[in-house]
Coordinates of C-alpha atoms in Angstrom, one line a residue:
Chain K
M237 CA 0.0 0.0 0.0
A238 CA 1.5 3.4 -1.0
D239 CA 2.2 5.9 1.7
K240 CA -0.7 8.1 2.6
E241 CA -0.5 11.7 1.3
P242 CA -0.9 14.4 3.9
A243 CA -3.9 15.9 2.1
M244 CA -5.9 12.7 2.3
F245 CA -8.4 11.9 5.0
T246 CA -8.2 8.3 6.4
R247 CA -10.9 6.2 8.0
S248 CA -11.0 2.6 8.8
L249 CA -13.8 0.2 9.6
N250 CA -14.4 -3.5 10.2
P251 CA -16.9 -5.4 7.9
T252 CA -20.0 -7.0 9.4
F253 CA -21.2 -10.5 8.4
S254 CA -24.1 -8.9 6.5
D255 CA -21.6 -7.1 4.3
T256 CA -20.7 -10.4 2.7
D257 CA -22.7 -12.2 0.0
A258 CA -23.1 -15.8 -1.2
L259 CA -19.8 -15.6 -3.2
G260 CA -18.1 -15.5 0.2
H261 CA -16.7 -11.9 -0.1
I262 CA -17.9 -8.4 0.5
N263 CA -20.9 -7.5 -1.7
N264 CA -20.2 -4.8 -4.3
T265 CA -23.1 -2.6 -3.0
R266 CA -21.4 -2.1 0.3
I267 CA -18.5 -0.1 -1.2
P268 CA -20.7 3.0 -2.0
V269 CA -21.9 2.8 1.6
W270 CA -18.3 2.7 2.9
F271 CA -17.3 5.5 0.7
E272 CA -20.2 7.5 1.9
F273 CA -19.1 6.9 5.4
A274 CA -15.6 8.1 4.6
R275 CA -16.9 11.2 2.9
N276 CA -18.2 12.4 6.3
D277 CA -14.8 14.1 6.6
V278 CA -15.5 16.2 3.5
C279 CA -19.2 16.9 4.5
Q280 CA -17.9 18.2 7.8
L281 CA -16.1 21.0 5.9
F282 CA -19.6 22.2 5.0
T283 CA -21.5 21.2 8.1
P284 CA -19.1 21.1 11.0
D285 CA -21.5 19.4 13.5
L286 CA -22.8 17.0 10.8
D287 CA -26.4 17.9 11.7
P288 CA -28.5 16.5 8.9
R289 CA -31.0 19.4 9.2
K290 CA -28.1 21.7 8.1
W291 CA -27.1 19.6 5.1
V292 CA -26.0 21.5 2.0
L293 CA -24.8 18.7 -0.3
I294 CA -26.3 16.3 -2.8
L295 CA -24.8 13.6 -5.0
A296 CA -24.8 13.9 -8.7
R297 CA -22.8 10.9 -9.7
I298 CA -20.8 8.0 -8.3
E299 CA -18.3 5.7 -10.0
V300 CA -16.7 2.7 -8.4
D301 CA -13.9 0.5 -9.9
Y302 CA -13.6 -2.9 -8.2
R303 CA -10.0 -4.0 -8.1
A304 CA -9.8 -7.0 -5.7
E305 CA -12.0 -9.2 -3.7
L306 CA -12.6 -7.9 -0.2
Y307 CA -12.9 -10.2 2.8
F308 CA -15.0 -10.2 6.0
N309 CA -12.2 -10.8 8.4
A310 CA -9.8 -8.0 7.9
P311 CA -10.1 -4.2 8.5
I312 CA -10.7 -1.8 5.6
E313 CA -8.9 1.5 5.3
I314 CA -10.4 4.3 3.1
R315 CA -8.4 7.3 1.9
T316 CA -10.4 10.3 0.7
G317 CA -9.4 13.5 -1.1
V318 CA -10.7 16.1 -3.5
S319 CA -9.8 15.8 -7.2
R320 CA -11.8 18.6 -8.8
I321 CA -13.3 21.9 -7.5
G322 CA -15.9 23.7 -9.7
S323 CA -18.0 26.7 -8.9
S324 CA -20.8 24.8 -7.1
S325 CA -19.7 21.2 -7.5
F326 CA -16.6 19.2 -6.7
T327 CA -15.4 15.6 -7.1
V328 CA -14.3 13.4 -4.2
S329 CA -11.8 10.6 -5.1
Q330 CA -11.5 7.7 -2.8
A331 CA -9.5 4.5 -2.5
L332 CA -10.1 1.5 -0.3
Y333 CA -7.5 -0.9 0.9
Q334 CA -7.5 -4.2 2.8
N335 CA -4.4 -6.0 3.9
G336 CA -2.4 -3.4 2.0
T337 CA -4.1 -4.2 -1.3
L338 CA -6.1 -1.7 -3.3
G339 CA -9.6 -3.1 -3.3
A340 CA -11.7 -0.3 -5.0
V341 CA -11.4 3.2 -6.3
G342 CA -14.3 5.7 -6.4
K343 CA -15.3 9.1 -7.6
T344 CA -18.3 11.1 -6.3
V345 CA -19.6 14.3 -7.8
M346 CA -21.1 16.4 -5.1
I347 CA -23.1 19.6 -5.4
H348 CA -23.3 22.4 -2.9
Y349 CA -27.1 22.7 -2.8
D350 CA -29.9 24.7 -1.2
H351 CA -32.5 22.2 -0.2
Q352 CA -35.1 24.9 0.3
V353 CA -35.1 26.3 -3.2
K354 CA -33.7 23.1 -4.7
R355 CA -30.9 24.7 -6.6
A356 CA -27.1 24.5 -6.7
K357 CA -25.3 27.4 -5.0
P358 CA -21.6 28.5 -5.2
I359 CA -19.2 26.9 -2.8
P360 CA -18.3 29.6 -0.1
D361 CA -14.7 30.8 -0.2
G362 CA -13.8 29.5 3.2
V363 CA -14.9 26.0 2.4
R364 CA -13.3 26.3 -1.0
S365 CA -9.9 26.9 0.5
E366 CA -10.4 24.0 2.9
L367 CA -11.3 21.7 -0.1
E368 CA -8.2 23.0 -1.9
S369 CA -6.0 21.8 1.0
H370 CA -7.3 18.3 0.4
L371 CA -6.7 18.3 -3.4
I372 CA -4.9 15.0 -4.3
D373 CA -3.4 13.3 -7.3
T374 CA -5.5 10.2 -7.8
A375 CA -2.4 8.5 -9.4
A376 CA -1.5 8.0 -5.8
F377 CA -4.2 5.3 -5.5
V378 CA -2.1 2.3 -6.2
S379 CA -1.5 -1.0 -4.4
Chain B
M157 CA -48.1 -23.1 3.8
A158 CA -51.4 -22.6 5.6
D159 CA -54.2 -20.7 3.9
K160 CA -54.1 -17.0 4.3
E161 CA -56.6 -15.6 6.7
P162 CA -58.7 -12.7 5.2
A163 CA -57.6 -10.3 8.0
M164 CA -54.0 -10.6 7.0
F165 CA -52.1 -8.3 4.6
T166 CA -49.9 -10.0 2.1
R167 CA -46.8 -8.7 0.3
S168 CA -44.2 -10.5 -1.8
L169 CA -40.7 -9.5 -2.8
N170 CA -37.7 -11.1 -4.6
P171 CA -34.3 -11.1 -2.7
T172 CA -31.3 -9.3 -4.1
F173 CA -27.8 -10.8 -4.2
S174 CA -26.8 -8.3 -1.5
D175 CA -29.4 -9.9 0.8
T176 CA -27.3 -13.1 1.0
D177 CA -24.2 -13.6 3.1
A178 CA -21.1 -15.8 3.1
L179 CA -23.1 -18.8 4.4
G180 CA -24.9 -18.8 1.1
H181 CA -28.4 -17.9 2.4
I182 CA -30.3 -14.7 3.3
N183 CA -28.6 -12.8 6.1
N184 CA -30.6 -12.6 9.3
T185 CA -30.5 -8.8 9.4
R186 CA -32.5 -8.5 6.2
I187 CA -35.6 -10.0 7.8
P188 CA -36.3 -6.9 10.0
V189 CA -36.1 -4.9 6.8
W190 CA -38.5 -7.1 4.9
F191 CA -40.9 -7.0 7.9
E192 CA -40.7 -3.2 7.9
F193 CA -41.5 -3.3 4.2
A194 CA -44.6 -5.4 4.8
R195 CA -45.7 -3.2 7.7
N196 CA -46.3 -0.4 5.2
D197 CA -49.8 -1.7 4.9
V198 CA -50.3 -1.1 8.7
C199 CA -48.6 2.3 8.5
Q200 CA -51.0 3.3 5.7
L201 CA -53.9 3.0 8.2
F202 CA -52.3 5.9 10.1
T203 CA -50.8 7.8 7.1
P204 CA -52.8 7.0 4.0
D205 CA -50.4 8.6 1.6
L206 CA -47.3 7.3 3.4
D207 CA -45.7 10.7 3.4
P208 CA -42.8 10.5 5.9
R209 CA -43.5 14.1 7.0
K210 CA -46.8 13.0 8.4
W211 CA -45.5 9.9 10.2
V212 CA -47.1 9.2 13.6
L213 CA -45.5 5.8 14.5
I214 CA -42.3 4.7 16.3
L215 CA -41.0 1.3 17.1
A216 CA -40.6 0.1 20.7
R217 CA -39.5 -3.5 20.2
I218 CA -38.9 -6.2 17.6
E219 CA -38.7 -9.9 17.9
V220 CA -37.8 -12.3 15.1
D221 CA -37.7 -16.1 15.3
Y222 CA -35.7 -17.7 12.5
R223 CA -37.3 -21.0 11.5
A224 CA -35.7 -22.0 8.2
E225 CA -32.8 -21.0 5.9
L226 CA -34.0 -18.6 3.2
Y227 CA -32.6 -18.6 -0.4
F228 CA -31.7 -16.0 -2.9
N229 CA -33.5 -17.5 -5.8
A230 CA -37.1 -17.8 -4.8
P231 CA -39.8 -15.2 -3.9
I232 CA -40.7 -14.3 -0.4
E233 CA -44.3 -13.9 0.8
I234 CA -44.9 -12.0 4.0
R235 CA -48.2 -12.1 5.9
T236 CA -49.0 -9.3 8.4
G237 CA -51.7 -8.8 11.0
V238 CA -52.3 -7.2 14.3
S239 CA -52.1 -9.3 17.4
R240 CA -52.7 -6.7 20.2
I241 CA -54.2 -3.3 20.4
G242 CA -53.5 -1.1 23.5
S243 CA -54.5 2.6 24.1
S244 CA -51.5 4.1 22.3
S245 CA -49.5 1.1 21.3
F246 CA -50.2 -2.1 19.3
T247 CA -48.4 -5.2 18.2
V248 CA -47.9 -6.3 14.6
S249 CA -47.4 -10.0 14.0
Q250 CA -45.8 -11.2 10.8
A251 CA -44.7 -14.4 9.1
L252 CA -42.5 -14.9 6.1
Y253 CA -42.7 -17.9 3.7
Q254 CA -40.5 -19.1 0.9
N255 CA -41.5 -22.0 -1.3
G256 CA -44.4 -22.6 1.1
T257 CA -42.1 -23.1 4.1
L258 CA -42.4 -20.8 7.2
G259 CA -39.0 -19.0 7.3
A260 CA -39.4 -16.5 10.1
V261 CA -42.0 -15.1 12.5
G262 CA -41.9 -11.6 14.0
K263 CA -43.5 -9.3 16.4
T264 CA -43.2 -5.5 16.4
V265 CA -44.5 -3.2 19.1
M266 CA -45.4 0.1 17.6
I267 CA -46.5 3.3 19.3
H268 CA -48.8 6.0 18.0
Y269 CA -46.5 9.0 18.6
D270 CA -46.4 12.7 18.3
H271 CA -43.0 13.5 16.9
Q272 CA -43.4 17.2 17.8
V273 CA -43.8 16.8 21.5
K274 CA -42.1 13.4 21.6
R275 CA -44.9 11.7 23.4
A276 CA -47.2 8.7 22.8
K277 CA -50.8 9.6 22.0
P278 CA -54.0 7.5 22.0
I279 CA -54.8 5.6 18.8
P280 CA -57.7 7.5 17.1
D281 CA -61.1 5.6 17.0
G282 CA -61.2 5.3 13.3
V283 CA -57.8 3.8 13.0
R284 CA -58.5 1.5 16.0
S285 CA -61.5 -0.1 14.2
E286 CA -59.3 -0.6 11.1
L287 CA -56.6 -2.2 13.2
E288 CA -59.3 -4.4 14.8
S289 CA -60.4 -5.6 11.4
H290 CA -56.8 -7.0 10.9
L291 CA -56.6 -8.8 14.3
I292 CA -55.2 -12.3 13.7
D293 CA -54.5 -15.4 15.6
T294 CA -50.8 -16.0 15.3
A295 CA -51.3 -19.7 15.7
A296 CA -52.1 -19.5 12.0
F297 CA -48.4 -18.9 11.3
V298 CA -47.5 -22.5 10.6
S299 CA -45.8 -24.1 7.6
Chain R
M141 CA -41.7 8.3 -19.2
A142 CA -40.6 7.1 -22.7
D143 CA -42.1 3.9 -24.0
K144 CA -40.3 0.8 -23.0
E145 CA -38.3 -0.8 -25.8
P146 CA -39.0 -4.5 -26.3
A147 CA -35.3 -5.4 -25.7
M148 CA -35.4 -4.1 -22.1
F149 CA -36.1 -6.0 -19.0
T150 CA -38.5 -4.3 -16.5
R151 CA -38.8 -4.8 -12.8
S152 CA -40.6 -2.8 -10.2
L153 CA -40.3 -2.5 -6.4
N154 CA -41.7 -0.5 -3.6
P155 CA -39.2 1.3 -1.3
T156 CA -39.0 0.5 2.4
F157 CA -38.7 3.2 5.1
S158 CA -35.1 2.2 5.7
D159 CA -34.3 3.2 2.1
T160 CA -34.9 6.8 3.0
D161 CA -32.4 9.1 4.8
A162 CA -32.5 12.2 7.0
L163 CA -33.0 14.4 3.9
G164 CA -36.4 12.8 3.5
H165 CA -35.7 11.0 0.2
I166 CA -34.3 7.7 -0.9
N167 CA -30.6 7.5 0.1
N168 CA -28.2 7.4 -2.9
T169 CA -26.6 4.1 -1.7
R170 CA -29.8 2.2 -2.3
I171 CA -29.8 2.8 -6.1
P172 CA -26.8 0.4 -6.7
V173 CA -28.8 -2.2 -4.7
W174 CA -31.9 -1.7 -6.7
F175 CA -29.9 -1.9 -10.0
E176 CA -28.3 -5.1 -8.7
F177 CA -31.9 -6.4 -8.0
A178 CA -32.9 -5.6 -11.6
R179 CA -29.8 -7.2 -13.1
N180 CA -31.1 -10.6 -11.9
D181 CA -32.7 -10.8 -15.3
V182 CA -29.3 -10.6 -17.0
C183 CA -27.7 -12.9 -14.5
Q184 CA -30.4 -15.5 -15.3
L185 CA -29.1 -15.7 -18.8
F186 CA -25.9 -17.1 -17.3
T187 CA -27.3 -19.0 -14.4
P188 CA -30.9 -19.9 -15.2
D189 CA -31.9 -21.1 -11.7
L190 CA -30.0 -18.2 -10.1
D191 CA -28.2 -20.6 -7.7
P192 CA -25.3 -18.6 -6.2
R193 CA -23.1 -21.8 -6.1
K194 CA -23.2 -21.7 -10.0
W195 CA -22.5 -18.0 -10.2
V196 CA -20.2 -17.0 -13.1
L197 CA -20.2 -13.2 -13.0
I198 CA -18.3 -10.5 -11.1
L199 CA -18.5 -6.7 -11.2
A200 CA -15.7 -4.6 -12.5
R201 CA -17.3 -1.2 -12.4
I202 CA -20.4 0.7 -11.6
E203 CA -21.5 4.3 -12.5
V204 CA -24.7 6.0 -11.4
D205 CA -26.0 9.4 -12.4
Y206 CA -28.6 10.7 -10.0
R207 CA -31.2 12.8 -11.9
A208 CA -34.1 13.4 -9.5
E209 CA -35.0 13.0 -5.9
L210 CA -36.8 9.7 -5.2
Y211 CA -39.6 9.3 -2.7
F212 CA -40.6 6.6 -0.2
N213 CA -44.2 6.5 -1.1
A214 CA -44.3 5.6 -4.8
P215 CA -43.2 2.5 -6.7
I216 CA -40.0 2.4 -8.6
E217 CA -39.7 1.0 -12.2
I218 CA -36.3 -0.2 -13.4
R219 CA -35.5 -0.8 -17.1
T220 CA -32.4 -2.9 -17.9
G221 CA -30.6 -3.7 -21.1
V222 CA -27.2 -4.5 -22.5
S223 CA -25.2 -1.6 -24.1
R224 CA -21.8 -3.4 -24.9
I225 CA -20.7 -6.9 -25.4
G226 CA -17.0 -7.8 -25.4
S227 CA -15.2 -11.1 -25.4
S228 CA -15.5 -11.9 -21.7
S229 CA -17.1 -8.7 -20.4
F230 CA -20.2 -6.7 -21.1
T231 CA -21.9 -3.5 -19.9
V232 CA -25.4 -3.4 -18.5
S233 CA -27.3 -0.1 -18.8
Q234 CA -30.2 0.7 -16.5
A235 CA -32.6 3.5 -15.8
L236 CA -34.9 4.0 -12.9
Y237 CA -38.2 5.8 -13.0
Q238 CA -40.6 7.0 -10.3
N239 CA -44.0 8.6 -11.2
G240 CA -42.8 8.7 -14.8
T241 CA -39.7 10.7 -14.0
L242 CA -36.2 9.5 -14.8
G243 CA -34.6 9.3 -11.3
A244 CA -31.2 7.6 -12.1
V245 CA -29.2 6.1 -14.9
G246 CA -26.5 3.4 -14.3
K247 CA -23.9 1.4 -16.1
T248 CA -22.4 -1.8 -14.8
V249 CA -19.4 -3.6 -16.3
M250 CA -19.7 -7.3 -15.6
I251 CA -17.2 -10.1 -16.3
H252 CA -17.9 -13.7 -17.1
Y253 CA -15.6 -15.2 -14.5
D254 CA -14.4 -18.6 -13.4
H255 CA -14.5 -18.4 -9.6
Q256 CA -12.4 -21.5 -9.2
V257 CA -9.3 -20.3 -11.2
K258 CA -10.2 -16.6 -10.6
R259 CA -9.9 -15.6 -14.2
A260 CA -12.2 -14.1 -16.9
K261 CA -13.5 -16.5 -19.5
P262 CA -15.2 -15.9 -22.9
I263 CA -18.9 -15.5 -22.9
P264 CA -20.4 -18.7 -24.4
D265 CA -22.0 -18.3 -27.8
G266 CA -25.5 -19.2 -26.6
V267 CA -25.5 -16.6 -23.9
R268 CA -23.9 -14.1 -26.2
S269 CA -26.8 -14.3 -28.6
E270 CA -29.2 -13.9 -25.7
L271 CA -27.3 -10.8 -24.6
E272 CA -27.5 -9.4 -28.1
S273 CA -31.2 -9.7 -28.1
H274 CA -31.2 -7.3 -25.2
L275 CA -28.9 -4.7 -26.8
I276 CA -30.4 -1.2 -26.3
D277 CA -29.7 2.4 -27.2
T278 CA -29.2 4.2 -23.9
A279 CA -30.5 7.4 -25.6
A280 CA -33.9 5.8 -24.8
F281 CA -33.3 6.6 -21.1
V282 CA -35.1 9.9 -21.0
S283 CA -37.9 11.2 -18.9
Chain C
M83 CA -23.7 5.6 31.1
A84 CA -22.9 2.9 33.7
D85 CA -19.4 1.7 34.0
K86 CA -18.4 -1.2 31.7
E87 CA -18.1 -4.5 33.4
P88 CA -14.8 -6.3 32.7
A89 CA -16.7 -9.4 31.3
M90 CA -18.2 -7.3 28.5
F91 CA -16.8 -6.8 25.0
T92 CA -16.9 -3.2 23.7
R93 CA -17.0 -2.0 20.1
S94 CA -17.7 1.5 18.8
L95 CA -18.7 2.7 15.3
N96 CA -19.7 5.9 13.6
P97 CA -23.0 5.9 11.7
T98 CA -23.2 6.6 8.0
F99 CA -25.8 8.9 6.4
S100 CA -27.5 5.9 4.9
D101 CA -28.2 4.6 8.4
T102 CA -30.6 7.5 9.0
D103 CA -34.2 7.6 7.7
A104 CA -36.7 10.2 6.8
L105 CA -37.6 10.8 10.5
G106 CA -34.1 12.3 10.8
H107 CA -32.7 9.6 13.2
I108 CA -31.1 6.2 12.8
N109 CA -33.4 3.7 11.2
N110 CA -34.5 0.8 13.5
T111 CA -33.3 -1.9 11.1
R112 CA -29.7 -0.8 11.5
I113 CA -29.6 -1.8 15.2
P114 CA -29.6 -5.6 14.4
V115 CA -26.8 -5.0 11.9
W116 CA -24.7 -3.1 14.5
F117 CA -25.4 -5.8 17.1
E118 CA -24.3 -8.4 14.6
F119 CA -21.1 -6.3 14.1
A120 CA -20.4 -6.3 17.8
R121 CA -21.1 -10.0 18.2
N122 CA -18.0 -10.7 16.1
D123 CA -16.1 -10.8 19.4
V124 CA -18.3 -13.7 20.5
C125 CA -18.1 -15.4 17.1
Q126 CA -14.3 -15.2 17.4
L127 CA -14.4 -17.5 20.4
F128 CA -15.7 -20.2 18.0
T129 CA -13.8 -19.2 14.8
P130 CA -10.6 -17.4 15.9
D131 CA -9.7 -16.2 12.4
L132 CA -13.4 -15.2 11.5
D133 CA -13.1 -17.2 8.2
P134 CA -16.8 -17.6 7.0
R135 CA -15.9 -21.0 5.6
K136 CA -15.3 -22.2 9.1
W137 CA -18.5 -20.7 10.6
V138 CA -20.2 -22.8 13.2
L139 CA -23.0 -20.6 14.4
I140 CA -26.6 -19.8 13.3
L141 CA -29.2 -17.4 14.7
A142 CA -32.4 -18.7 16.2
R143 CA -33.9 -15.5 17.5
I144 CA -33.3 -11.8 18.0
E145 CA -35.0 -9.3 20.3
V146 CA -34.4 -5.5 20.3
D147 CA -35.9 -2.9 22.7
Y148 CA -35.5 0.6 21.4
R149 CA -35.0 3.0 24.2
A150 CA -34.0 6.4 22.7
E151 CA -33.6 8.1 19.4
L152 CA -30.2 7.7 17.9
Y153 CA -28.4 10.4 15.9
F154 CA -26.2 10.4 12.8
N155 CA -23.5 12.7 14.2
A156 CA -22.2 11.0 17.3
P157 CA -20.4 7.7 17.8
I158 CA -22.1 4.5 19.0
E159 CA -20.7 2.3 21.7
I160 CA -21.9 -1.3 21.9
R161 CA -21.4 -3.6 24.9
T162 CA -21.7 -7.3 24.5
G163 CA -21.9 -10.2 26.9
V164 CA -23.3 -13.7 27.4
S165 CA -26.5 -14.1 29.5
R166 CA -27.2 -17.8 29.1
I167 CA -25.3 -20.9 28.1
G168 CA -27.1 -24.1 27.2
S169 CA -25.8 -27.3 25.8
S170 CA -25.7 -26.3 22.2
S171 CA -27.2 -22.8 22.3
F172 CA -26.5 -19.6 24.2
T173 CA -27.8 -16.1 24.5
V174 CA -25.9 -12.9 23.8
S175 CA -27.1 -9.7 25.5
Q176 CA -26.1 -6.4 24.1
A177 CA -26.6 -2.7 24.9
L178 CA -25.9 0.3 22.7
Y179 CA -25.1 3.8 23.9
Q180 CA -24.8 7.2 22.3
N181 CA -23.6 10.2 24.2
G182 CA -23.8 8.2 27.4
T183 CA -27.5 7.4 26.9
L184 CA -28.8 3.8 26.6
G185 CA -30.3 3.7 23.0
A186 CA -31.2 0.0 22.6
V187 CA -30.9 -3.4 24.3
G188 CA -30.8 -6.7 22.5
K189 CA -30.8 -10.4 22.9
T190 CA -29.7 -13.0 20.4
V191 CA -30.1 -16.7 20.7
M192 CA -27.3 -18.4 18.8
I193 CA -26.8 -22.1 18.1
H194 CA -23.5 -24.0 17.7
Y195 CA -24.3 -25.6 14.4
D196 CA -22.9 -28.1 11.9
H197 CA -23.6 -26.5 8.5
Q198 CA -22.7 -29.8 6.7
V199 CA -25.3 -32.1 8.5
K200 CA -27.5 -29.1 9.4
R201 CA -27.8 -30.0 13.0
A202 CA -27.0 -28.3 16.4
K203 CA -24.0 -29.7 18.2
P204 CA -22.8 -29.3 21.8
I205 CA -20.6 -26.3 22.6
P206 CA -17.0 -27.6 23.0
D207 CA -15.7 -27.3 26.6
G208 CA -12.9 -24.9 25.7
V209 CA -15.3 -22.4 24.1
R210 CA -17.8 -23.0 26.9
S211 CA -15.4 -21.8 29.6
E212 CA -14.5 -18.7 27.4
L213 CA -18.2 -18.0 27.1
E214 CA -18.5 -18.3 30.9
S215 CA -15.9 -15.7 31.4
H216 CA -18.1 -13.3 29.5
L217 CA -21.3 -14.0 31.5
I218 CA -22.9 -10.7 32.5
D219 CA -25.9 -9.5 34.5
T220 CA -28.1 -7.6 32.0
A221 CA -29.3 -5.4 34.8
A222 CA -26.1 -3.6 34.2
F223 CA -27.6 -2.2 30.9
V224 CA -28.8 1.1 32.3
S225 CA -28.3 4.7 31.2

């Protein structure tokens, strides 16, 4: 597993038995959930107390590339950074490792959003500079 | 599978692959989800359009007895009725069948609840008589 | 909602309360699960009895574009077709509608796979011609 | 939150957004999943490397009492112990806390099981004495 870049957030978790499927490994649909879990660090830049009533983000798109089988009985480490910042949207890039092996890579397009008027709104300058401090080169996501 | 009593609601669903686990069968934690799905018919007596913003129920307790292994590749039928009606709470009893075999039996204690003041409130008479029309004898939940 | 093309598979489902999240709508992570559910029709071309012990497919990649908020209290219709067929891999394209509105579009790259030797293997001719009969133009996925 | 008894296992986790529901709190169906996660410590007494292919347990019954609303933005602590040991079955008792408040209490009846011949089998003496060292008084599960 490559060294973690300082700009990346890191979270780890342990799978539950219900994360597995009949093929004996982690089911593919759990990876978007784990990536959502790890994006909490990014959401916290927008909503510091993570109170859902103050939520200002929505998802526009996800991509996940599955690189290796994942197992029930070993911890998962997720690395998260920002790979693109637009005026009101940005892209989060994530990689998931188990036993030092790259298991999955993901991209999520998120939009800074006003849930009252249901419209995108520009990312505030303060949050923008925080996002910039987490800009990463996704080429770093290697085994 | 015993004949369905008229007072019971019936819903069916097909498992997804992610409902299975590494033992090759349906994971136990999916059964509470499927029972929640089938309780929609009961919730609709309280909130006819099922709009979550008008929700007036909370859960106090669940019990599930697992009776048989459940498989990915056959439909599930769930039967739902009411087994107890109190002043502000009631109990929903449910059974789940696959290929005519009783797979699980469940009880859920639900409370008619005011989410604003966070307090139980009496079941309205109109809803009560509807609940009464779905009273069942759980002895009917046999293979 | 555009008319369904004959080559598409169609499945429908009703959300459960646990599919919603604190923003009041369906959580984004449920869409990959629902698309997996609807891909059962494609998996059945490879494993007619859907017995997990005979499974010959793995996932290489998923993409989901979220187009509209999805609600708890209305049924979901999913349309599924094949948009690319390679030698051992193929791409499934899917669209999800609620109340006639396009809610999400997805692509899944699947690989015909030998789980014993852990290697891709060519799609058999019989299955290939069945996949071909489900080839669709994803431009048909409009509201 | 009462002091943790030495015989109890403790695990903590952070909720994901998809664990919430449209009422703004954690959905009830997530608690059985979180209790399953925390029972890994008990399963490890039977299967030290937690390899699913060596699994020797099945679930016969679960009960969950919901005591307080649970929130997305604070960690969950789960305490797990054994409250009954029979010849081939035993009961795991668990409590879940958030911000020091008791949020849910659960019981799970598990059976030591031979998945080949599909029959219960006696708990081996070595595992039995380990289970005994985790016997707890569930009266300790208070706020």
